[in-house]
Short mmCIF file of C-alpha atoms in Angstrom, two decimals:
data_model
loop_
_atom_site.label_atom_id
_atom_site.label_comp_id
_atom_site.label_asym_id
_atom_site.label_seq_id
_atom_site.Cartn_x
_atom_site.Cartn_y
_atom_site.Cartn_z
CA MET K 149 60.35 157.26 173.23
CA LYS K 150 62.68 159.92 172.37
CA ALA K 151 63.11 160.19 176.61
CA LEU K 152 63.96 156.56 176.12
CA PHE K 153 66.42 157.03 173.43
CA ILE K 154 67.96 159.83 175.46
CA SER K 155 68.62 157.90 178.39
CA MET K 156 70.05 155.10 176.36
CA VAL K 157 72.39 157.73 174.76
CA LEU K 158 73.63 158.86 178.40
CA THR K 159 74.12 155.58 179.69
CA ALA K 160 76.19 154.70 176.81
CA GLY K 161 78.30 157.84 177.16
CA LEU K 162 78.75 156.72 181.06
CA ALA K 163 79.57 153.12 180.13
CA LEU K 164 82.33 154.40 178.01
CA TRP K 165 83.12 156.72 180.69
CA GLY K 166 83.88 153.82 183.13
CA THR K 167 86.08 152.04 180.48
CA GLU K 168 88.17 154.37 178.75
CA PRO K 169 88.35 157.76 180.33
CA GLN K 170 89.85 160.09 177.80
CA ALA K 171 87.42 158.33 174.89
CA GLY K 172 84.62 158.80 177.57
CA VAL K 173 84.73 162.22 177.75
CA GLU K 174 84.31 163.09 174.28
CA SER K 175 81.54 160.23 174.16
CA LEU K 176 79.87 161.86 176.80
CA MET K 177 80.16 165.27 175.29
CA GLU K 178 78.73 163.97 172.00
CA ALA K 179 75.90 161.99 174.00
CA GLY K 180 75.04 165.26 176.00
CA ARG K 181 74.93 167.64 172.43
CA VAL K 182 72.85 164.76 170.71
CA ALA K 183 70.57 164.56 173.91
CA GLY K 184 70.43 168.28 173.85
CA GLU K 185 69.56 168.53 170.26
CA GLN K 186 66.59 165.67 170.94
CA VAL K 187 65.31 168.02 174.01
CA TYR K 188 65.31 170.72 171.67
CA ASN K 189 63.36 168.92 168.85
CA ILE K 190 60.86 167.64 171.47
CA PHE K 191 59.92 171.16 172.42
CA HIS K 192 60.32 173.06 169.05
#
């Protein structure tokens, strides 16, 4: 379930990257941070 959530977040970040490059960079970085926290929570 968490893996699905991570995939959705990253997909949303990539979608924003395509529409608004600058905002996409920030969103992708945020999505990466959130995904990293989710992965950390899964293993700890």
